[in-house]
Amino acid sequence: MSKAFTGGCACGAVRYEISSEPIFMNDCQCHDCQHASGTGHGSYLTFAGRKSMTLAGKATHWDMVGDSGNVKTKGFCPACGSPVYVSYAAMPDLLTITAASLDEPGRFKPQVVTYHVRAHAWDHLDPAVPKVDRMPPT
Ligand SMILES: [Zn+2]
Ligand SMILES: [Zn+2]
């Protein structure tokens, strides 16, 4: 098994360690991700198996309803404001983390660009990565 995925917020108050491999890696150009990131897209790794994950520090949670109608809980650091993770009320076994929160962000390898329908002309992503208008069916 490869080594754990570790990371956290910019100031270090919120940390995680995940000992499984990501099941999904994507760049998302939806409007929510634009707002949360402050730029054209968010970059995410999604893991299954909450038992293999540890979270340290106290993130502030914000619940919002995604396009799918499901509640997403965004976890961000109350001190530095960095978005760190997203959890899903309907899929409690999953946890999504932001790619730049990784200690080694180079381990992020996007498989697909989601919500390309919302993309801005100035937000250029790797042309080799497939793009879908919304979310692929899970
Ligand atoms: Zn922080
Ligand atoms: Zn999005």
mmCIF file with all atom_site columns, N, CA and C in Angstrom, residues 72-126:
data_model
loop_
_atom_site.group_PDB
_atom_site.id
_atom_site.type_symbol
_atom_site.label_atom_id
_atom_site.label_alt_id
_atom_site.label_comp_id
_atom_site.label_asym_id
_atom_site.label_entity_id
_atom_site.label_seq_id
_atom_site.pdbx_PDB_ins_code
_atom_site.Cartn_x
_atom_site.Cartn_y
_atom_site.Cartn_z
_atom_site.occupancy
_atom_site.B_iso_or_equiv
_atom_site.pdbx_formal_charge
_atom_site.auth_seq_id
_atom_site.auth_comp_id
_atom_site.auth_asym_id
_atom_site.auth_atom_id
_atom_site.pdbx_PDB_model_num
ATOM 1   N N  . LYS A 1 72  ? -24.385 18.894 1.189   1.00 0.00 ? 72  LYS A N  1
ATOM 2   C CA . LYS A 1 72  ? -22.927 18.790 1.301   1.00 0.00 ? 72  LYS A CA 1
ATOM 3   C C  . LYS A 1 72  ? -22.517 19.633 2.495   1.00 0.00 ? 72  LYS A C  1
ATOM 4   N N  . THR A 1 73  ? -21.599 19.103 3.291   1.00 0.00 ? 73  THR A N  1
ATOM 5   C CA . THR A 1 73  ? -21.068 19.870 4.410   1.00 0.00 ? 73  THR A CA 1
ATOM 6   C C  . THR A 1 73  ? -19.632 20.245 4.076   1.00 0.00 ? 73  THR A C  1
ATOM 7   N N  . LYS A 1 74  ? -19.380 21.548 3.999   1.00 0.00 ? 74  LYS A N  1
ATOM 8   C CA . LYS A 1 74  ? -18.035 22.025 3.681   1.00 0.00 ? 74  LYS A CA 1
ATOM 9   C C  . LYS A 1 74  ? -17.302 22.292 4.981   1.00 0.00 ? 74  LYS A C  1
ATOM 10  N N  . GLY A 1 75  ? -16.107 21.742 5.102   1.00 0.00 ? 75  GLY A N  1
ATOM 11  C CA . GLY A 1 75  ? -15.302 21.958 6.291   1.00 0.00 ? 75  GLY A CA 1
ATOM 12  C C  . GLY A 1 75  ? -14.151 22.897 5.951   1.00 0.00 ? 75  GLY A C  1
ATOM 13  N N  . PHE A 1 76  ? -14.090 24.010 6.670   1.00 0.00 ? 76  PHE A N  1
ATOM 14  C CA . PHE A 1 76  ? -12.997 24.956 6.431   1.00 0.00 ? 76  PHE A CA 1
ATOM 15  C C  . PHE A 1 76  ? -12.415 25.425 7.747   1.00 0.00 ? 76  PHE A C  1
ATOM 16  N N  . CYS A 1 77  ? -11.191 25.922 7.689   1.00 0.00 ? 77  CYS A N  1
ATOM 17  C CA . CYS A 1 77  ? -10.514 26.320 8.917   1.00 0.00 ? 77  CYS A CA 1
ATOM 18  C C  . CYS A 1 77  ? -11.045 27.662 9.407   1.00 0.00 ? 77  CYS A C  1
ATOM 19  N N  . PRO A 1 78  ? -11.478 27.734 10.690  1.00 0.00 ? 78  PRO A N  1
ATOM 20  C CA . PRO A 1 78  ? -12.003 29.001 11.193  1.00 0.00 ? 78  PRO A CA 1
ATOM 21  C C  . PRO A 1 78  ? -10.919 30.064 11.350  1.00 0.00 ? 78  PRO A C  1
ATOM 22  N N  . ALA A 1 79  ? -9.657  29.654 11.412  1.00 0.00 ? 79  ALA A N  1
ATOM 23  C CA . ALA A 1 79  ? -8.578  30.633 11.601  1.00 0.00 ? 79  ALA A CA 1
ATOM 24  C C  . ALA A 1 79  ? -8.089  31.196 10.275  1.00 0.00 ? 79  ALA A C  1
ATOM 25  N N  . CYS A 1 80  ? -7.768  30.328 9.327   1.00 0.00 ? 80  CYS A N  1
ATOM 26  C CA . CYS A 1 80  ? -7.177  30.819 8.077   1.00 0.00 ? 80  CYS A CA 1
ATOM 27  C C  . CYS A 1 80  ? -8.154  30.776 6.905   1.00 0.00 ? 80  CYS A C  1
ATOM 28  N N  . GLY A 1 81  ? -9.313  30.131 7.076   1.00 0.00 ? 81  GLY A N  1
ATOM 29  C CA . GLY A 1 81  ? -10.337 30.150 6.033   1.00 0.00 ? 81  GLY A CA 1
ATOM 30  C C  . GLY A 1 81  ? -10.156 29.146 4.912   1.00 0.00 ? 81  GLY A C  1
ATOM 31  N N  . SER A 1 82  ? -9.094  28.335 4.951   1.00 0.00 ? 82  SER A N  1
ATOM 32  C CA . SER A 1 82  ? -8.863  27.392 3.856   1.00 0.00 ? 82  SER A CA 1
ATOM 33  C C  . SER A 1 82  ? -9.961  26.342 3.788   1.00 0.00 ? 82  SER A C  1
ATOM 34  N N  . PRO A 1 83  ? -10.515 26.084 2.583   1.00 0.00 ? 83  PRO A N  1
ATOM 35  C CA . PRO A 1 83  ? -11.400 24.937 2.452   1.00 0.00 ? 83  PRO A CA 1
ATOM 36  C C  . PRO A 1 83  ? -10.579 23.660 2.522   1.00 0.00 ? 83  PRO A C  1
ATOM 37  N N  . VAL A 1 84  ? -11.002 22.689 3.345   1.00 0.00 ? 84  VAL A N  1
ATOM 38  C CA . VAL A 1 84  ? -10.206 21.473 3.537   1.00 0.00 ? 84  VAL A CA 1
ATOM 39  C C  . VAL A 1 84  ? -10.954 20.231 3.062   1.00 0.00 ? 84  VAL A C  1
ATOM 40  N N  . TYR A 1 85  ? -12.225 20.097 3.434   1.00 0.00 ? 85  TYR A N  1
ATOM 41  C CA . TYR A 1 85  ? -12.938 18.870 3.051   1.00 0.00 ? 85  TYR A CA 1
ATOM 42  C C  . TYR A 1 85  ? -14.419 19.125 2.823   1.00 0.00 ? 85  TYR A C  1
ATOM 43  N N  . VAL A 1 86  ? -15.038 18.121 2.198   1.00 0.00 ? 86  VAL A N  1
ATOM 44  C CA . VAL A 1 86  ? -16.482 18.132 1.966   1.00 0.00 ? 86  VAL A CA 1
ATOM 45  C C  . VAL A 1 86  ? -16.997 16.752 2.373   1.00 0.00 ? 86  VAL A C  1
ATOM 46  N N  . SER A 1 87  ? -18.085 16.708 3.154   1.00 0.00 ? 87  SER A N  1
ATOM 47  C CA . SER A 1 87  ? -18.731 15.432 3.445   1.00 0.00 ? 87  SER A CA 1
ATOM 48  C C  . SER A 1 87  ? -20.180 15.512 2.976   1.00 0.00 ? 87  SER A C  1
ATOM 49  N N  . TYR A 1 88  ? -20.825 14.344 2.877   1.00 0.00 ? 88  TYR A N  1
ATOM 50  C CA . TYR A 1 88  ? -22.130 14.242 2.225   1.00 0.00 ? 88  TYR A CA 1
ATOM 51  C C  . TYR A 1 88  ? -23.100 13.523 3.137   1.00 0.00 ? 88  TYR A C  1
ATOM 52  N N  . ALA A 1 89  ? -24.229 14.181 3.466   1.00 0.00 ? 89  ALA A N  1
ATOM 53  C CA . ALA A 1 89  ? -25.215 13.576 4.371   1.00 0.00 ? 89  ALA A CA 1
ATOM 54  C C  . ALA A 1 89  ? -25.720 12.245 3.822   1.00 0.00 ? 89  ALA A C  1
ATOM 55  N N  . ALA A 1 90  ? -25.914 12.158 2.498   1.00 0.00 ? 90  ALA A N  1
ATOM 56  C CA . ALA A 1 90  ? -26.495 10.949 1.910   1.00 0.00 ? 90  ALA A CA 1
ATOM 57  C C  . ALA A 1 90  ? -25.454 9.842  1.693   1.00 0.00 ? 90  ALA A C  1
ATOM 58  N N  . MET A 1 91  ? -24.168 10.200 1.768   1.00 0.00 ? 91  MET A N  1
ATOM 59  C CA . MET A 1 91  ? -23.092 9.223  1.526   1.00 0.00 ? 91  MET A CA 1
ATOM 60  C C  . MET A 1 91  ? -22.037 9.379  2.611   1.00 0.00 ? 91  MET A C  1
ATOM 61  N N  . PRO A 1 92  ? -22.396 8.943  3.856   1.00 0.00 ? 92  PRO A N  1
ATOM 62  C CA . PRO A 1 92  ? -21.522 9.231  5.004   1.00 0.00 ? 92  PRO A CA 1
ATOM 63  C C  . PRO A 1 92  ? -20.167 8.535  4.958   1.00 0.00 ? 92  PRO A C  1
ATOM 64  N N  . ASP A 1 93  ? -20.025 7.564  4.061   1.00 0.00 ? 93  ASP A N  1
ATOM 65  C CA . ASP A 1 93  ? -18.741 6.857  3.994   1.00 0.00 ? 93  ASP A CA 1
ATOM 66  C C  . ASP A 1 93  ? -17.701 7.637  3.173   1.00 0.00 ? 93  ASP A C  1
ATOM 67  N N  . LEU A 1 94  ? -18.157 8.636  2.431   1.00 0.00 ? 94  LEU A N  1
ATOM 68  C CA . LEU A 1 94  ? -17.247 9.372  1.538   1.00 0.00 ? 94  LEU A CA 1
ATOM 69  C C  . LEU A 1 94  ? -16.723 10.644 2.188   1.00 0.00 ? 94  LEU A C  1
ATOM 70  N N  . LEU A 1 95  ? -15.501 10.990 1.832   1.00 0.00 ? 95  LEU A N  1
ATOM 71  C CA . LEU A 1 95  ? -14.955 12.284 2.219   1.00 0.00 ? 95  LEU A CA 1
ATOM 72  C C  . LEU A 1 95  ? -14.156 12.805 1.030   1.00 0.00 ? 95  LEU A C  1
ATOM 73  N N  . THR A 1 96  ? -14.379 14.078 0.716   1.00 0.00 ? 96  THR A N  1
ATOM 74  C CA . THR A 1 96  ? -13.653 14.730 -0.368  1.00 0.00 ? 96  THR A CA 1
ATOM 75  C C  . THR A 1 96  ? -12.715 15.760 0.238   1.00 0.00 ? 96  THR A C  1
ATOM 76  N N  . ILE A 1 97  ? -11.482 15.784 -0.227  1.00 0.00 ? 97  ILE A N  1
ATOM 77  C CA . ILE A 1 97  ? -10.556 16.807 0.252   1.00 0.00 ? 97  ILE A CA 1
ATOM 78  C C  . ILE A 1 97  ? -10.098 17.677 -0.922  1.00 0.00 ? 97  ILE A C  1
ATOM 79  N N  . THR A 1 98  ? -9.679  18.879 -0.610  1.00 0.00 ? 98  THR A N  1
ATOM 80  C CA . THR A 1 98  ? -9.208  19.797 -1.648  1.00 0.00 ? 98  THR A CA 1
ATOM 81  C C  . THR A 1 98  ? -7.758  19.459 -2.000  1.00 0.00 ? 98  THR A C  1
ATOM 82  N N  . ALA A 1 99  ? -7.458  19.477 -3.305  1.00 0.00 ? 99  ALA A N  1
ATOM 83  C CA . ALA A 1 99  ? -6.149  19.000 -3.763  1.00 0.00 ? 99  ALA A CA 1
ATOM 84  C C  . ALA A 1 99  ? -4.989  19.815 -3.183  1.00 0.00 ? 99  ALA A C  1
ATOM 85  N N  . ALA A 1 100 ? -5.173  21.126 -3.071  1.00 0.00 ? 100 ALA A N  1
ATOM 86  C CA . ALA A 1 100 ? -4.062  21.948 -2.605  1.00 0.00 ? 100 ALA A CA 1
ATOM 87  C C  . ALA A 1 100 ? -3.871  21.875 -1.097  1.00 0.00 ? 100 ALA A C  1
ATOM 88  N N  . SER A 1 101 ? -4.797  21.186 -0.393  1.00 0.00 ? 101 SER A N  1
ATOM 89  C CA . SER A 1 101 ? -4.589  20.990 1.043   1.00 0.00 ? 101 SER A CA 1
ATOM 90  C C  . SER A 1 101 ? -3.630  19.836 1.310   1.00 0.00 ? 101 SER A C  1
ATOM 91  N N  . LEU A 1 102 ? -3.338  19.025 0.291   1.00 0.00 ? 102 LEU A N  1
ATOM 92  C CA . LEU A 1 102 ? -2.408  17.906 0.471   1.00 0.00 ? 102 LEU A CA 1
ATOM 93  C C  . LEU A 1 102 ? -1.006  18.399 0.814   1.00 0.00 ? 102 LEU A C  1
ATOM 94  N N  . ASP A 1 103 ? -0.314  17.638 1.649   1.00 0.00 ? 103 ASP A N  1
ATOM 95  C CA . ASP A 1 103 ? 1.100   17.942 1.887   1.00 0.00 ? 103 ASP A CA 1
ATOM 96  C C  . ASP A 1 103 ? 1.899   17.777 0.597   1.00 0.00 ? 103 ASP A C  1
ATOM 97  N N  . GLU A 1 104 ? 1.432   16.849 -0.267  1.00 0.00 ? 104 GLU A N  1
ATOM 98  C CA . GLU A 1 104 ? 2.061   16.655 -1.573  1.00 0.00 ? 104 GLU A CA 1
ATOM 99  C C  . GLU A 1 104 ? 1.001   16.808 -2.670  1.00 0.00 ? 104 GLU A C  1
ATOM 100 N N  . PRO A 1 105 ? 0.708   18.052 -3.053  1.00 0.00 ? 105 PRO A N  1
ATOM 101 C CA . PRO A 1 105 ? -0.366  18.281 -4.031  1.00 0.00 ? 105 PRO A CA 1
ATOM 102 C C  . PRO A 1 105 ? -0.100  17.613 -5.381  1.00 0.00 ? 105 PRO A C  1
ATOM 103 N N  . GLY A 1 106 ? 1.135   17.248 -5.645  1.00 0.00 ? 106 GLY A N  1
ATOM 104 C CA . GLY A 1 106 ? 1.467   16.562 -6.889  1.00 0.00 ? 106 GLY A CA 1
ATOM 105 C C  . GLY A 1 106 ? 0.844   15.178 -7.003  1.00 0.00 ? 106 GLY A C  1
ATOM 106 N N  . ARG A 1 107 ? 0.314   14.657 -5.890  1.00 0.00 ? 107 ARG A N  1
ATOM 107 C CA . ARG A 1 107 ? -0.347  13.345 -5.936  1.00 0.00 ? 107 ARG A CA 1
ATOM 108 C C  . ARG A 1 107 ? -1.748  13.439 -6.548  1.00 0.00 ? 107 ARG A C  1
ATOM 109 N N  . PHE A 1 108 ? -2.249  14.638 -6.727  1.00 0.00 ? 108 PHE A N  1
ATOM 110 C CA . PHE A 1 108 ? -3.555  14.831 -7.384  1.00 0.00 ? 108 PHE A CA 1
ATOM 111 C C  . PHE A 1 108 ? -3.398  14.646 -8.886  1.00 0.00 ? 108 PHE A C  1
ATOM 112 N N  . LYS A 1 109 ? -4.179  13.719 -9.462  1.00 0.00 ? 109 LYS A N  1
ATOM 113 C CA . LYS A 1 109 ? -4.148  13.457 -10.911 1.00 0.00 ? 109 LYS A CA 1
ATOM 114 C C  . LYS A 1 109 ? -5.585  13.473 -11.420 1.00 0.00 ? 109 LYS A C  1
ATOM 115 N N  . PRO A 1 110 ? -6.064  14.640 -11.874 1.00 0.00 ? 110 PRO A N  1
ATOM 116 C CA . PRO A 1 110 ? -7.486  14.729 -12.243 1.00 0.00 ? 110 PRO A CA 1
ATOM 117 C C  . PRO A 1 110 ? -7.852  13.759 -13.357 1.00 0.00 ? 110 PRO A C  1
ATOM 118 N N  . GLN A 1 111 ? -8.977  13.057 -13.174 1.00 0.00 ? 111 GLN A N  1
ATOM 119 C CA . GLN A 1 111 ? -9.474  12.090 -14.158 1.00 0.00 ? 111 GLN A CA 1
ATOM 120 C C  . GLN A 1 111 ? -10.508 12.724 -15.064 1.00 0.00 ? 111 GLN A C  1
ATOM 121 N N  . VAL A 1 112 ? -11.193 13.735 -14.555 1.00 0.00 ? 112 VAL A N  1
ATOM 122 C CA . VAL A 1 112 ? -12.288 14.347 -15.317 1.00 0.00 ? 112 VAL A CA 1
ATOM 123 C C  . VAL A 1 112 ? -12.502 15.772 -14.802 1.00 0.00 ? 112 VAL A C  1
ATOM 124 N N  . VAL A 1 113 ? -12.993 16.631 -15.710 1.00 0.00 ? 113 VAL A N  1
ATOM 125 C CA . VAL A 1 113 ? -13.422 17.969 -15.328 1.00 0.00 ? 113 VAL A CA 1
ATOM 126 C C  . VAL A 1 113 ? -14.945 17.957 -15.299 1.00 0.00 ? 113 VAL A C  1
ATOM 127 N N  . THR A 1 114 ? -15.530 18.263 -14.124 1.00 0.00 ? 114 THR A N  1
ATOM 128 C CA . THR A 1 114 ? -16.988 18.244 -13.995 1.00 0.00 ? 114 THR A CA 1
ATOM 129 C C  . THR A 1 114 ? -17.553 19.662 -14.093 1.00 0.00 ? 114 THR A C  1
ATOM 130 N N  . TYR A 1 115 ? -18.838 19.728 -14.463 1.00 0.00 ? 115 TYR A N  1
ATOM 131 C CA . TYR A 1 115 ? -19.552 21.005 -14.628 1.00 0.00 ? 115 TYR A CA 1
ATOM 132 C C  . TYR A 1 115 ? -18.832 21.962 -15.576 1.00 0.00 ? 115 TYR A C  1
ATOM 133 N N  . HIS A 1 116 ? -18.285 21.360 -16.657 1.00 0.00 ? 116 HIS A N  1
ATOM 134 C CA . HIS A 1 116 ? -17.616 22.202 -17.646 1.00 0.00 ? 116 HIS A CA 1
ATOM 135 C C  . HIS A 1 116 ? -18.588 23.221 -18.259 1.00 0.00 ? 116 HIS A C  1
ATOM 136 N N  . VAL A 1 117 ? -19.881 22.929 -18.167 1.00 0.00 ? 117 VAL A N  1
ATOM 137 C CA . VAL A 1 117 ? -20.903 23.836 -18.695 1.00 0.00 ? 117 VAL A CA 1
ATOM 138 C C  . VAL A 1 117 ? -20.808 25.219 -18.031 1.00 0.00 ? 117 VAL A C  1
ATOM 139 N N  . ARG A 1 118 ? -20.257 25.264 -16.808 1.00 0.00 ? 118 ARG A N  1
ATOM 140 C CA . ARG A 1 118 ? -20.137 26.544 -16.075 1.00 0.00 ? 118 ARG A CA 1
ATOM 141 C C  . ARG A 1 118 ? -18.767 27.209 -16.253 1.00 0.00 ? 118 ARG A C  1
ATOM 142 N N  . ALA A 1 119 ? -17.905 26.631 -17.082 1.00 0.00 ? 119 ALA A N  1
ATOM 143 C CA . ALA A 1 119 ? -16.533 27.131 -17.180 1.00 0.00 ? 119 ALA A CA 1
ATOM 144 C C  . ALA A 1 119 ? -16.465 28.552 -17.727 1.00 0.00 ? 119 ALA A C  1
ATOM 145 N N  . HIS A 1 120 ? -15.483 29.287 -17.268 1.00 0.00 ? 120 HIS A N  1
ATOM 146 C CA . HIS A 1 120 ? -15.185 30.610 -17.830 1.00 0.00 ? 120 HIS A CA 1
ATOM 147 C C  . HIS A 1 120 ? -14.069 30.472 -18.853 1.00 0.00 ? 120 HIS A C  1
ATOM 148 N N  . ALA A 1 121 ? -14.094 31.360 -19.858 1.00 0.00 ? 121 ALA A N  1
ATOM 149 C CA . ALA A 1 121 ? -13.106 31.288 -20.938 1.00 0.00 ? 121 ALA A CA 1
ATOM 150 C C  . ALA A 1 121 ? -11.680 31.427 -20.406 1.00 0.00 ? 121 ALA A C  1
ATOM 151 N N  . TRP A 1 122 ? -11.536 32.091 -19.243 1.00 0.00 ? 122 TRP A N  1
ATOM 152 C CA . TRP A 1 122 ? -10.177 32.326 -18.724 1.00 0.00 ? 122 TRP A CA 1
ATOM 153 C C  . TRP A 1 122 ? -9.679  31.182 -17.851 1.00 0.00 ? 122 TRP A C  1
ATOM 154 N N  . ASP A 1 123 ? -10.525 30.183 -17.617 1.00 0.00 ? 123 ASP A N  1
ATOM 155 C CA . ASP A 1 123 ? -10.106 29.089 -16.740 1.00 0.00 ? 123 ASP A CA 1
ATOM 156 C C  . ASP A 1 123 ? -9.704  27.881 -17.583 1.00 0.00 ? 123 ASP A C  1
ATOM 157 N N  . HIS A 1 124 ? -8.466  27.865 -18.031 1.00 0.00 ? 124 HIS A N  1
ATOM 158 C CA . HIS A 1 124 ? -7.979  26.801 -18.905 1.00 0.00 ? 124 HIS A CA 1
ATOM 159 C C  . HIS A 1 124 ? -7.476  25.629 -18.084 1.00 0.00 ? 124 HIS A C  1
ATOM 160 N N  . LEU A 1 125 ? -7.923  24.422 -18.460 1.00 0.00 ? 125 LEU A N  1
ATOM 161 C CA . LEU A 1 125 ? -7.448  23.211 -17.795 1.00 0.00 ? 125 LEU A CA 1
ATOM 162 C C  . LEU A 1 125 ? -6.798  22.313 -18.839 1.00 0.00 ? 125 LEU A C  1
ATOM 163 N N  . ASP A 1 126 ? -6.110  21.296 -18.374 1.00 0.00 ? 126 ASP A N  1
ATOM 164 C CA . ASP A 1 126 ? -5.389  20.369 -19.247 1.00 0.00 ? 126 ASP A CA 1
ATOM 165 C C  . ASP A 1 126 ? -6.323  19.809 -20.333 1.00 0.00 ? 126 ASP A C  1
#
